[in-house]
Tab-separated table of C-alpha atoms in Angstrom:
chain	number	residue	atom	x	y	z
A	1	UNK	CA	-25.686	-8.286	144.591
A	2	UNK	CA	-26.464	-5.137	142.971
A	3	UNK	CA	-25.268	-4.242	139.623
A	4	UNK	CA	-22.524	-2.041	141.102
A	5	UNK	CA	-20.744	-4.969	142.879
A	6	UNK	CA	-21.103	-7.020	139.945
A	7	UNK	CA	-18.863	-4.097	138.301
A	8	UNK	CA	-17.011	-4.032	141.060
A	9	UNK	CA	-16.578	-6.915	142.651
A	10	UNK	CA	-15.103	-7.033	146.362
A	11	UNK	CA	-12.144	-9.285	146.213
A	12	UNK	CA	-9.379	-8.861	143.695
A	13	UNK	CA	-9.603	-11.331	140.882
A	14	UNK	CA	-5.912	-11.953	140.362
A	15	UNK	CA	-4.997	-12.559	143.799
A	16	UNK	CA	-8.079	-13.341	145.606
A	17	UNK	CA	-7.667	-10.797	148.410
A	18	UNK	CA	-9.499	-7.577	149.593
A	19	UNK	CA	-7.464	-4.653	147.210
A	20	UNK	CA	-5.249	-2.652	149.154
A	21	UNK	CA	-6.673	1.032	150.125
A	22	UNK	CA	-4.318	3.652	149.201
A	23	UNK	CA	-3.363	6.228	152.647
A	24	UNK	CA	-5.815	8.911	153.338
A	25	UNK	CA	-5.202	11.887	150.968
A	26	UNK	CA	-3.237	14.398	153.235
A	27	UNK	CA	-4.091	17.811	154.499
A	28	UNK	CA	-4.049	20.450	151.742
A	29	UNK	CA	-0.735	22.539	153.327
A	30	UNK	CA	1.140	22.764	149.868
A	31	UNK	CA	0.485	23.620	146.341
A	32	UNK	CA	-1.998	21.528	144.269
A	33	UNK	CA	0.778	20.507	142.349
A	34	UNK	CA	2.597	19.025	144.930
A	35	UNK	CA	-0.716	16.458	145.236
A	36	UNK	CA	-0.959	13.145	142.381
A	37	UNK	CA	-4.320	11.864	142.150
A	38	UNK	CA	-4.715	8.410	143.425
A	39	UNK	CA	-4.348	5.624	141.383
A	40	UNK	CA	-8.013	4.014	141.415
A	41	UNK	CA	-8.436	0.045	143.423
A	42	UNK	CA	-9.996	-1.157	139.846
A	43	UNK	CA	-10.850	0.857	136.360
A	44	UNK	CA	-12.043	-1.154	133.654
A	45	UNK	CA	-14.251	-0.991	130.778
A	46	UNK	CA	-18.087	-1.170	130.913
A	47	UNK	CA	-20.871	-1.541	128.776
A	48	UNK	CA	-23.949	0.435	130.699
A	49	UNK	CA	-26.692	0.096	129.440
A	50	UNK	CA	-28.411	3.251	127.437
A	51	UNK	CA	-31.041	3.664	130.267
A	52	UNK	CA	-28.251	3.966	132.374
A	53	UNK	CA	-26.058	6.474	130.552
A	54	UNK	CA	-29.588	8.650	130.241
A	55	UNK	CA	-29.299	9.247	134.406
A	56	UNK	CA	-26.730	11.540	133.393
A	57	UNK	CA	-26.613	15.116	131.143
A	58	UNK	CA	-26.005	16.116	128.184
A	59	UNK	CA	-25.871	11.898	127.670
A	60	UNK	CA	-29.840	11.674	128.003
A	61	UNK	CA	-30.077	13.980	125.231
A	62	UNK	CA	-27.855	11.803	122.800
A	63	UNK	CA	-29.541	9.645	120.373
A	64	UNK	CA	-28.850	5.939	121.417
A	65	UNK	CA	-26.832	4.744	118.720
A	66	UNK	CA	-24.427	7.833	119.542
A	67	UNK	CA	-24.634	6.527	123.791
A	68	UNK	CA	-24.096	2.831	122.412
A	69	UNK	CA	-20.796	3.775	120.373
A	70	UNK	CA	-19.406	6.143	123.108
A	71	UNK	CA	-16.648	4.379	125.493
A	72	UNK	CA	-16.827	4.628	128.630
A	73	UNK	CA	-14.604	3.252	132.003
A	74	UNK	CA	-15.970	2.334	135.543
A	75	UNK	CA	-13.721	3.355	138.229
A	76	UNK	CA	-13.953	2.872	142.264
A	77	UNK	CA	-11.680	5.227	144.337
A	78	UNK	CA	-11.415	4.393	148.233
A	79	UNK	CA	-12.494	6.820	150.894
A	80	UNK	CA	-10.139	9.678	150.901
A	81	UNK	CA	-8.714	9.187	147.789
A	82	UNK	CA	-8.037	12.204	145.148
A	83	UNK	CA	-9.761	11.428	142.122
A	84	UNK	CA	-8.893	14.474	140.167
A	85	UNK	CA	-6.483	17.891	140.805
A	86	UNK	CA	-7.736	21.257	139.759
A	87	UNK	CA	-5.356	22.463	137.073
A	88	UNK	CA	-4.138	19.246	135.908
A	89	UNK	CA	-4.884	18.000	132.370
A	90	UNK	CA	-8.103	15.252	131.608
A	91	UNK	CA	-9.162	13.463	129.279
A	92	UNK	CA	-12.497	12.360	130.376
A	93	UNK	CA	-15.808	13.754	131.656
A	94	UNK	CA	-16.352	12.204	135.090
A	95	UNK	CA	-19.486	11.433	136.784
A	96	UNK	CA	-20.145	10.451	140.117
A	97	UNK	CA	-21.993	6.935	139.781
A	98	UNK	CA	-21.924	5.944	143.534
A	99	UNK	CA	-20.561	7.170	147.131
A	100	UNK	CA	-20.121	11.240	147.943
A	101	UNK	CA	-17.364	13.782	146.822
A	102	UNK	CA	-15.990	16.805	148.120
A	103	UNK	CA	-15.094	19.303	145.059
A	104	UNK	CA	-12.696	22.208	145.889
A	105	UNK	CA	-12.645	24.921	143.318
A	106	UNK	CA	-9.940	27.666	142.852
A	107	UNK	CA	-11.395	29.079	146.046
A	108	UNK	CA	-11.453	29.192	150.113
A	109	UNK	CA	-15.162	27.575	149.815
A	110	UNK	CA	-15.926	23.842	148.467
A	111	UNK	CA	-18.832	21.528	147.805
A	112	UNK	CA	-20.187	18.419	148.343
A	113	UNK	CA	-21.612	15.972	145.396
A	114	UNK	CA	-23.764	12.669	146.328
A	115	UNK	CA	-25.186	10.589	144.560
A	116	UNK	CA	-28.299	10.025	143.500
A	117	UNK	CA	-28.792	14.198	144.017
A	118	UNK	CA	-29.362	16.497	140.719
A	119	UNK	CA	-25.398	17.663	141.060
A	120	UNK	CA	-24.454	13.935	140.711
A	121	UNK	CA	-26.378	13.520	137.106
A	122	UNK	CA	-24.373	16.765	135.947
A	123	UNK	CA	-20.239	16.435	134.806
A	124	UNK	CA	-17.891	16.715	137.729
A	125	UNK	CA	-15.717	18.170	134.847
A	126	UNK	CA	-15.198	19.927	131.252
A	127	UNK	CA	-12.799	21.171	129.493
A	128	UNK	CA	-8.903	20.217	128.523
A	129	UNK	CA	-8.513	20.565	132.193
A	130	UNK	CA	-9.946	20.301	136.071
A	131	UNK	CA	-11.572	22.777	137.333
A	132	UNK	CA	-11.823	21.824	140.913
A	133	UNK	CA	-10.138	18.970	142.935
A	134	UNK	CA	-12.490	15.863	143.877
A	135	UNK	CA	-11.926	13.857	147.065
A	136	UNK	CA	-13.638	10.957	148.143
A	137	UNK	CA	-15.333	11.572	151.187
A	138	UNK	CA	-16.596	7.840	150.927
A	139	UNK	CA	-15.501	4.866	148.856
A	140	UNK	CA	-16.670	6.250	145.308
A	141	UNK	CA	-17.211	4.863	141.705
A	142	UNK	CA	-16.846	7.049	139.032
A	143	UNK	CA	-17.870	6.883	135.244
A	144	UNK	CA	-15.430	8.119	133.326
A	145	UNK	CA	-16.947	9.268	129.007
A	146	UNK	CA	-14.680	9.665	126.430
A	147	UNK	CA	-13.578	13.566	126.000
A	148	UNK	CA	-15.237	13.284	123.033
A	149	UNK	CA	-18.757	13.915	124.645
A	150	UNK	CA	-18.719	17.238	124.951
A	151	UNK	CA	-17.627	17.781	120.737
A	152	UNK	CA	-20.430	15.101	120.169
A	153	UNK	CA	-23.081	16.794	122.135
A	154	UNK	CA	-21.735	20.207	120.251
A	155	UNK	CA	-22.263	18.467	116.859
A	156	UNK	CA	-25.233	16.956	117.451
A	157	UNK	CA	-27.111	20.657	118.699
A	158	UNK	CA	-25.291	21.940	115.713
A	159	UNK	CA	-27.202	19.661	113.513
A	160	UNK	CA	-30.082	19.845	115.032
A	161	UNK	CA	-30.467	23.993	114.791
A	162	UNK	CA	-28.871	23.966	111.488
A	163	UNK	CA	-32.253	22.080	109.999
A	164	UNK	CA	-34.871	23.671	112.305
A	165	UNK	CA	-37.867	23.241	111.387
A	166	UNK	CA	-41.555	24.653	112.893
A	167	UNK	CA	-42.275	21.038	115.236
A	168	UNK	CA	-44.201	20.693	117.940
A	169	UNK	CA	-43.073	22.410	121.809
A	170	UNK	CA	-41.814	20.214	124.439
A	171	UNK	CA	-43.930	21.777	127.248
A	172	UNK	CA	-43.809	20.257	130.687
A	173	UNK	CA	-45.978	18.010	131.634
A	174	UNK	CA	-47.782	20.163	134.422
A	175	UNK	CA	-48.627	22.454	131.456
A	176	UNK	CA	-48.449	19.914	128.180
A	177	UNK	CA	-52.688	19.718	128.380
A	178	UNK	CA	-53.431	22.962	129.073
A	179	UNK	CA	-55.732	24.547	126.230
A	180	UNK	CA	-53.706	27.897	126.084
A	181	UNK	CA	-50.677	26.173	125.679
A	182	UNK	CA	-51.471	23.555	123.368
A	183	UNK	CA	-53.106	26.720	120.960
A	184	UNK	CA	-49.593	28.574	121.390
A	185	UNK	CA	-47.761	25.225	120.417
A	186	UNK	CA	-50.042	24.773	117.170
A	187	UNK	CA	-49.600	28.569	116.034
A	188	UNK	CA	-45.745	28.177	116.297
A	189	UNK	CA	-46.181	24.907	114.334
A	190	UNK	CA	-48.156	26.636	111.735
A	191	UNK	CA	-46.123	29.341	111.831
A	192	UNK	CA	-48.835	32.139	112.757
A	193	UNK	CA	-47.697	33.534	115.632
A	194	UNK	CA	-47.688	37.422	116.342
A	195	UNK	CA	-43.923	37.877	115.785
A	196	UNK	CA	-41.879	41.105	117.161
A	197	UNK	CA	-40.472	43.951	114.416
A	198	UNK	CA	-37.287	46.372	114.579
A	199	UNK	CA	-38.316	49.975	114.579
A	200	UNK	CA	-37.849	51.316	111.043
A	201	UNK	CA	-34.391	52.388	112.067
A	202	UNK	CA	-32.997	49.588	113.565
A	203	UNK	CA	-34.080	47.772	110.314
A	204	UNK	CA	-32.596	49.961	107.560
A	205	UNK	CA	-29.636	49.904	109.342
A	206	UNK	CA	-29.329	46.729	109.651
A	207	UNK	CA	-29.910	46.064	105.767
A	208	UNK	CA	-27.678	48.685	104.478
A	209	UNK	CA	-24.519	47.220	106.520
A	210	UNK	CA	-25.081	44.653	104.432
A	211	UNK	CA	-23.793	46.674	101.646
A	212	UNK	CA	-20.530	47.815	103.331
A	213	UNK	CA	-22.037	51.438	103.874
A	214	UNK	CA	-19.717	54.171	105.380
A	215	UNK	CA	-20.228	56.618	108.184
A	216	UNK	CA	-22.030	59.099	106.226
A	217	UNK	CA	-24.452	56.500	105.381
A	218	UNK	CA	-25.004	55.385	108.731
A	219	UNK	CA	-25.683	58.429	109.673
A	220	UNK	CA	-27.944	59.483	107.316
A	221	UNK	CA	-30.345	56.573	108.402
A	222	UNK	CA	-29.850	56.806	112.417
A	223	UNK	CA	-30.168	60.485	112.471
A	224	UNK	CA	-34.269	60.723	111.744
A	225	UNK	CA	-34.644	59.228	115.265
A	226	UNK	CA	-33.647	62.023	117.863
A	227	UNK	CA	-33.821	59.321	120.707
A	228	UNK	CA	-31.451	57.248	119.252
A	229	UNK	CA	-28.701	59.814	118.244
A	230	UNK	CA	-28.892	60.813	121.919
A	231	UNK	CA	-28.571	57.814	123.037
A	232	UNK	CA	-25.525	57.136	121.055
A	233	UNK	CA	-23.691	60.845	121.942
A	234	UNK	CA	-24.464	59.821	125.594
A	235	UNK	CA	-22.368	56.171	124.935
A	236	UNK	CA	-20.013	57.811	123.173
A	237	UNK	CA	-19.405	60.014	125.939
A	238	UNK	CA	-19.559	57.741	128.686
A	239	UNK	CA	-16.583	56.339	130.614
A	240	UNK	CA	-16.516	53.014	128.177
A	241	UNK	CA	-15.655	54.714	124.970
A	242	UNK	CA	-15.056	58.783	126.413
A	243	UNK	CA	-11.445	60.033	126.165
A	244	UNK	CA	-10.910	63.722	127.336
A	245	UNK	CA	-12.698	65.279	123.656
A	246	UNK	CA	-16.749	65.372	123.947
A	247	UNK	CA	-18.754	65.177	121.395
A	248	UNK	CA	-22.030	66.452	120.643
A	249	UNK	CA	-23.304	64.751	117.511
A	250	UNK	CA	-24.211	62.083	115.587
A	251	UNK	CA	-21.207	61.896	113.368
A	252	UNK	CA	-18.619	62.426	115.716
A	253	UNK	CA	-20.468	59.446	118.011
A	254	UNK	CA	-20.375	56.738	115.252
A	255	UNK	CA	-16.892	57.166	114.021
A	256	UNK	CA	-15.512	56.887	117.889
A	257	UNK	CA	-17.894	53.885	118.295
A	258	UNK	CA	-17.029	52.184	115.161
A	259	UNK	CA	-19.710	51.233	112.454
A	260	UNK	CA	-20.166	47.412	113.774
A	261	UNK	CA	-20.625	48.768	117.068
A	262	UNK	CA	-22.604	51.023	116.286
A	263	UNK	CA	-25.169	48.496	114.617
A	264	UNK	CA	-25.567	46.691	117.632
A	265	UNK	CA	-26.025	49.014	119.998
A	266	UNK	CA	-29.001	50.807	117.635
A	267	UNK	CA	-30.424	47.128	117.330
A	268	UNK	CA	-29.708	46.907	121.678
A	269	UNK	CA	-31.309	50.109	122.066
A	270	UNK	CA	-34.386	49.041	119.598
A	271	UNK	CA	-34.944	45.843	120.807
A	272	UNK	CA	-36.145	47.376	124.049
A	273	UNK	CA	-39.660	48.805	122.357
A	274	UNK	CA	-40.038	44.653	121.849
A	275	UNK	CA	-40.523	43.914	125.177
A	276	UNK	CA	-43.946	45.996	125.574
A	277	UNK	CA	-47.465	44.909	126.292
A	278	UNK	CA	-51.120	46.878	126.724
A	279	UNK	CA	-52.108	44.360	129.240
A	280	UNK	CA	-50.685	45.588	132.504
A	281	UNK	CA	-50.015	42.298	133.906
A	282	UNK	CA	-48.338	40.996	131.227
A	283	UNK	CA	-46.193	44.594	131.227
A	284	UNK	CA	-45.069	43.539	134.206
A	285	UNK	CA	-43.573	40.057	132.306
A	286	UNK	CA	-42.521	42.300	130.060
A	287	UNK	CA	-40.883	44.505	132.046
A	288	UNK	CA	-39.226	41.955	134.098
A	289	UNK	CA	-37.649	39.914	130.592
A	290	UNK	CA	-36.127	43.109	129.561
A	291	UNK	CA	-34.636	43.605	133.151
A	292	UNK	CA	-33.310	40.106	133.632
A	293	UNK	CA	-31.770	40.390	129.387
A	294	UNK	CA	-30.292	43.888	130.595
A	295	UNK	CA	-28.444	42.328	133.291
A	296	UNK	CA	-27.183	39.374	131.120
A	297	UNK	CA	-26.338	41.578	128.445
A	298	UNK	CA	-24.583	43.838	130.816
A	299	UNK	CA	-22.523	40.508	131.899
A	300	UNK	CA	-21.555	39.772	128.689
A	301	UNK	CA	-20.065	43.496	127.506
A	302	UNK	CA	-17.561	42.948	131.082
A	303	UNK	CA	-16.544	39.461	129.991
A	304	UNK	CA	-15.916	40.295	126.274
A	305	UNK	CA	-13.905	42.806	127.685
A	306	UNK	CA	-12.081	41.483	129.721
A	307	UNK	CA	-11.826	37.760	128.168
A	308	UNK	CA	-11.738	37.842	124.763
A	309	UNK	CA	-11.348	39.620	121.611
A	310	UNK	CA	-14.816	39.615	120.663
A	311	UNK	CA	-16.512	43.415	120.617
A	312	UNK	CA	-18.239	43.658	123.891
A	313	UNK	CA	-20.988	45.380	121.893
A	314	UNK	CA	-21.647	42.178	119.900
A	315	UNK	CA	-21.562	40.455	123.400
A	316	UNK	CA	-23.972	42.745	124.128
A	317	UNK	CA	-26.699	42.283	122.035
A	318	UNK	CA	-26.306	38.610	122.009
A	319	UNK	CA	-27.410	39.024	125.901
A	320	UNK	CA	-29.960	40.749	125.164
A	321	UNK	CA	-31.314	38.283	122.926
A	322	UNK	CA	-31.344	35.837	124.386
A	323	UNK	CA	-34.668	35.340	126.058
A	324	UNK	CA	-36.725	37.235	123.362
A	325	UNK	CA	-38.060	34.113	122.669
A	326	UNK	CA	-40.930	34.811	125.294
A	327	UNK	CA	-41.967	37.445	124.103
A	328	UNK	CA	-44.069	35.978	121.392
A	329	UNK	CA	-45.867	34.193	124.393
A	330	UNK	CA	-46.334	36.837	126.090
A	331	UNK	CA	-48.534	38.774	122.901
A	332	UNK	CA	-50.028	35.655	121.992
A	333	UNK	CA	-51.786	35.781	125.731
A	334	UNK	CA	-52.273	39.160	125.120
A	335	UNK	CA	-54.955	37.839	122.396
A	336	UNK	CA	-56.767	35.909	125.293
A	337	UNK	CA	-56.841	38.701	128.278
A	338	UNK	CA	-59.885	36.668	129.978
A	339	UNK	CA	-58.091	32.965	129.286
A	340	UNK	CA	-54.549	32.958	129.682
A	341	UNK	CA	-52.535	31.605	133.053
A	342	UNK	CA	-51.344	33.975	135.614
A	343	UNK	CA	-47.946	35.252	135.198
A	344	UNK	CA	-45.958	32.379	136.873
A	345	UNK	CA	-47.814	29.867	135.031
A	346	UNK	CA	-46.790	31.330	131.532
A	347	UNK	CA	-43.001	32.030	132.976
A	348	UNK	CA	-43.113	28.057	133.748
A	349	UNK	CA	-43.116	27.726	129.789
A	350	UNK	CA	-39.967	30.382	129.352
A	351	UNK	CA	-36.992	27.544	129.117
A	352	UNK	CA	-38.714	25.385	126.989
A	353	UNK	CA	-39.794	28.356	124.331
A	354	UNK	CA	-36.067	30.021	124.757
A	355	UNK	CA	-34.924	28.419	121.722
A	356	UNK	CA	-37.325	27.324	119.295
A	357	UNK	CA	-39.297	30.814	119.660
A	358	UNK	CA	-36.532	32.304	119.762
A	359	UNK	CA	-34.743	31.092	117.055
A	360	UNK	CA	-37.952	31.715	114.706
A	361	UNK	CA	-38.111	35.635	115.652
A	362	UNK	CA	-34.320	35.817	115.250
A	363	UNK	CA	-34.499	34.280	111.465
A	364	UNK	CA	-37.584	36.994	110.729
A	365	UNK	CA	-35.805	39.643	111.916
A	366	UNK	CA	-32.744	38.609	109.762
A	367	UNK	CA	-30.262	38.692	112.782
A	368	UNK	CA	-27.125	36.481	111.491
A	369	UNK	CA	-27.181	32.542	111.818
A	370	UNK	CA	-24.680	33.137	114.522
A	371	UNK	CA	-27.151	35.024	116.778
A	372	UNK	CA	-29.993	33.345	115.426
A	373	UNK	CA	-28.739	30.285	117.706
A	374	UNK	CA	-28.083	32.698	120.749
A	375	UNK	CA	-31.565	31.296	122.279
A	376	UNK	CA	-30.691	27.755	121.604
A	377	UNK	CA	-27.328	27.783	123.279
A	378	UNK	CA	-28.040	30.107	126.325
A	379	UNK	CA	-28.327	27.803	128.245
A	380	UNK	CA	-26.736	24.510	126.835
A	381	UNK	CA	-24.286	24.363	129.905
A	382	UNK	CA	-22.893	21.441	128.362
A	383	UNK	CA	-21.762	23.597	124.948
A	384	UNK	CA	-18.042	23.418	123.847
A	385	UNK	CA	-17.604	25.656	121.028
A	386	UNK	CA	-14.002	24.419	120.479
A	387	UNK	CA	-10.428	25.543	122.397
A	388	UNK	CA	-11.231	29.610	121.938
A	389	UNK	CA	-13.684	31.602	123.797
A	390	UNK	CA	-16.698	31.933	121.478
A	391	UNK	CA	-19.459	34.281	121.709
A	392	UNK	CA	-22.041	31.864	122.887
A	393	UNK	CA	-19.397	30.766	125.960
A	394	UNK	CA	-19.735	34.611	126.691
A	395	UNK	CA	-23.682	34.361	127.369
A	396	UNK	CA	-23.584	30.907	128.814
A	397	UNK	CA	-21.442	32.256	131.609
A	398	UNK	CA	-22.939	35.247	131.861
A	399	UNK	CA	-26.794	33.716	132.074
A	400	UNK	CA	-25.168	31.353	134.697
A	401	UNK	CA	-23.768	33.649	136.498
A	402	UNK	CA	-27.186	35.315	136.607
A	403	UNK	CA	-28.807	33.014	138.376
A	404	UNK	CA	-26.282	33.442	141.322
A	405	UNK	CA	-28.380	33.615	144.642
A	406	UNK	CA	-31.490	32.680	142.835
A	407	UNK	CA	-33.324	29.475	144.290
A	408	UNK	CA	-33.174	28.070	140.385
A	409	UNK	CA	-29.142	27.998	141.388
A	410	UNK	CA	-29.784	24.963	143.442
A	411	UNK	CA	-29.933	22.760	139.913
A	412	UNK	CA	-27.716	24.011	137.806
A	413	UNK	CA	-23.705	23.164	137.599
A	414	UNK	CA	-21.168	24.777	139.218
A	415	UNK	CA	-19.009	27.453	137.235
A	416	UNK	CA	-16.635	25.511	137.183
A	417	UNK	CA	-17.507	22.400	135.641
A	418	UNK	CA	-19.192	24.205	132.538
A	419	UNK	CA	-16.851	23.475	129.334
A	420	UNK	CA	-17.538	27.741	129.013
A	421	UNK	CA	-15.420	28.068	132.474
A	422	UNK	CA	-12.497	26.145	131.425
A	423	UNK	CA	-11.710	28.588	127.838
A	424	UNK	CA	-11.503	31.294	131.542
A	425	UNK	CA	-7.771	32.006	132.387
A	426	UNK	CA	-6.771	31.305	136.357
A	427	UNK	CA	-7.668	33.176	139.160
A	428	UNK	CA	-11.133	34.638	137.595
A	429	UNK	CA	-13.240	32.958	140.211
A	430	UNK	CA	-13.705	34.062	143.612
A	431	UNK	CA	-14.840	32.064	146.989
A	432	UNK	CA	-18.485	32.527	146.396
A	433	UNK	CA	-17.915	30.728	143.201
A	434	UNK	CA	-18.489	33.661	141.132
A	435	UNK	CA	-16.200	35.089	138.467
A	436	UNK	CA	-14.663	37.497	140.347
A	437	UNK	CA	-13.813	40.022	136.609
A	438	UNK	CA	-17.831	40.472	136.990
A	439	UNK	CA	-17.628	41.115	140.970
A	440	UNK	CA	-14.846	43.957	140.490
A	441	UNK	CA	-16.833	45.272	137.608
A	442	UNK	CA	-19.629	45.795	139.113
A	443	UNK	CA	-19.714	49.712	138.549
A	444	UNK	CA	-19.341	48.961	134.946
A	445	UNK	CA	-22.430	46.279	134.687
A	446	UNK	CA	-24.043	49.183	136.262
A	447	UNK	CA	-23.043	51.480	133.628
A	448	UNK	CA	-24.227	49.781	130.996
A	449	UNK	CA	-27.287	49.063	132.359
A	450	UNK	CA	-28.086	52.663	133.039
A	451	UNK	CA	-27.198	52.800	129.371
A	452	UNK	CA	-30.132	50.814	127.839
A	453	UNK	CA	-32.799	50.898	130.506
């Protein structure tokens, strides 16, 4: 007897007979609401054990007294039963523990989740509600976490940046004794790595905001850099921002942009001399970063717009920030022209720099705690930032959505099981499981890409 039919075992204990199996769940003719989830054959309350609870994320990343405390239910489901609705309210995170489910999204298209697979140690669900409808293609037992995961997993990352300190890099293991790496690791940890600057501009901009500086002001500072004013007269003037007046200067530009916006689109516009090398094959690196953060950033400018209230120029530069991380890697190899890995080799290292680096050339350049964590949380799928969309949901989604038709898709979650996806309003995703705002903005991304490249 394994230890899932000692959970659940095959006879009922009350009566002694095989439980009754609910009829199959019909065809899908009607409305979702018209469908009630089936009621499960048994749900009761377990006690896994921690090594257990660590098959699954964010829960291997808790520390084990947090896994110990957390509740958690054991449910089996018969073959063709409908575990969960799209739409409809929860209050759990689901996982699938045995058996196979079909997950239909808000879409013609659907999925299939077995166990076992990398999908199955992800949530089948986030969020206040569903985003997808689960149906057992085979007797199933799900494990059902108190809602509460996803605000304890919040805390605890919260916690964790908000005392960062300079520790040692988890590298992977297929890198973890490689000389090169293991130098790069002690530099960060003794703090002597060759970190990035703003351009003088982008700097003394940045510090005089501080002091609630006017137009004028602003001005003043941005207008010793020709390439910059231009820059800004040719955003002013483009379709985001242009109304049927154009303008031709520097003054006229800032005051329709706005003075916040205008900060972060001279730091955007800066940050792109950071991602610059002398080595030519670590230019290309470079060059490919700075594409792949254009792209985000672009992402996250549509879905401020057309999500939330939050200034699609702050979205911006919180896209573009995201990675920058590398880019300390990327000079520190610079150093070492005759012993650092080939390109592939050092992007390996990327995911597991994001934040720490990242975080560290943030807090020198004296970007605000807020974006500071930007690297940290850009890819936390499992980040819930409360009921409102937050900036960070903005750049989760976006760097998500990034990786659409990219082999590194394969094992990551699905939209819409990302607690991100659920703060989304109906009808944003389309049938290739993308959000379908980015799909019909797609002349816009381009814009703005055009804008900062």
């Amino acid at each position: 007897m394994n230890w899932l039919e000692k959970i659940f075992p095959r006879t009922n204990t009350d009566t002694g007979k095989t439980p009754p199996i609910p009829r199959a769940f019909a065809a899908q003719t009607g409305e979702t609401a018209a469908i009630k989830p089936t009621r499960p054959l048994i749900e009761c309350e377990q006690n896994l054990t921690v090594e257990q609870l660590k098959r699954f994320a964010p829960l291997r990343d808790l520390d084990e007294q947090t896994l110990t405390n957390l509740p958690h239910v054991m449910a089996l489901y018969p073959r063709d039963a409908t575990v969960f609705i799209r739409g409809q309210s929860s209050d759990a995170v689901y996982y699938l523990m045995a058996g196979q489910l079909q997950m239909q999204p808000d879409s013609e298209d659907s999925y299939q989740v077995k166990e076992s697979t990398g999908l199955a140690a992800l949530p089948l669900n986030s969020g206040k509600s569903f985003g997808a409808t689960a149906m057992a293609l085979t007797e199933v037992s799900i494990l059902k976490i108190s809602a509460d995961l996803n605000r304890l997993w919040t805390h605890q990352r919260q916690e964790n940046l908000s005392c960062i300190e300079l520790v040692d890099l988890e590298l992977p293991e297929e890198i973890s004794n490689q000389h090169f790496f293991n130098s790069f690791a002690h530099a960060y940890r003794e703090n002597r790595l060759r970190l990035p600057s703003l351009p003088n501009v982008a700097f003394k901009l940045q510090r005089a905001m501080l002091q609630d500086i006017g137009i004028h002001d602003a001005v003043e500072i941005i207008q010793v850099e020709p390439a910059i004013v231009a820059k800004l007269i040719q955003v002013a003037n483009c379709p985001l921002y242009a109304t049927t007046v154009a303008i031709n200067n520097c003054h006229d530009a800032v005051n329709r942009i706005g003075l916040d916006a205008t900060r972060n689109l001279v730091l955007s516009i800066s940050i792109k001399q950071l991602f610059n090398s002398k080595d030519r094959e670590l230019l290309k690196g470079m060059q490919k970063l700075w594409k792949n953060s254009l792209y985000v950033s672009s992402l996250c400018f549509v879905l401020a717009q057309e999500c939330s209230d939050i200034p699609p120029e702050d979205a911006l530069l919180a896209g573009l920030i995201c990675d920058i991380g590398a880019i300390p890697l990327l000079h520190f190899a610079e150093q070492f022209p005759e012993h650092y890995p080939d390109l592939a080799e050092l992007e390996t290292a990327f995911p597991y720099l994001r934040g720490p680096v990242g975080y560290l050339v943030l807090h020198t350049l004296g970007f605000s705690a807020n974006l500071c964590n930007i690297p940290n949380l850009a890819e936390d799928w499992h980040h819930d930032s409360g009921d409102c969309l937050g900036i960070a949901d903005i750049v989760i989604l976006a760097k998500l959505h990034s990786y659409f038709g990219n082999q590194q898709a394969r094992d990551l979650p699905y939209i819409n099981s990302v607690p991100a996806y659920a703060k989304i309003s109906e009808g944003k995703l389309d049938p290739d499981f993308s959000l379908a705002i980015l799909r019909k903005a797609h002349d816009r991304i381009d814009a703005v890409m055009r804008l900062l490249s």
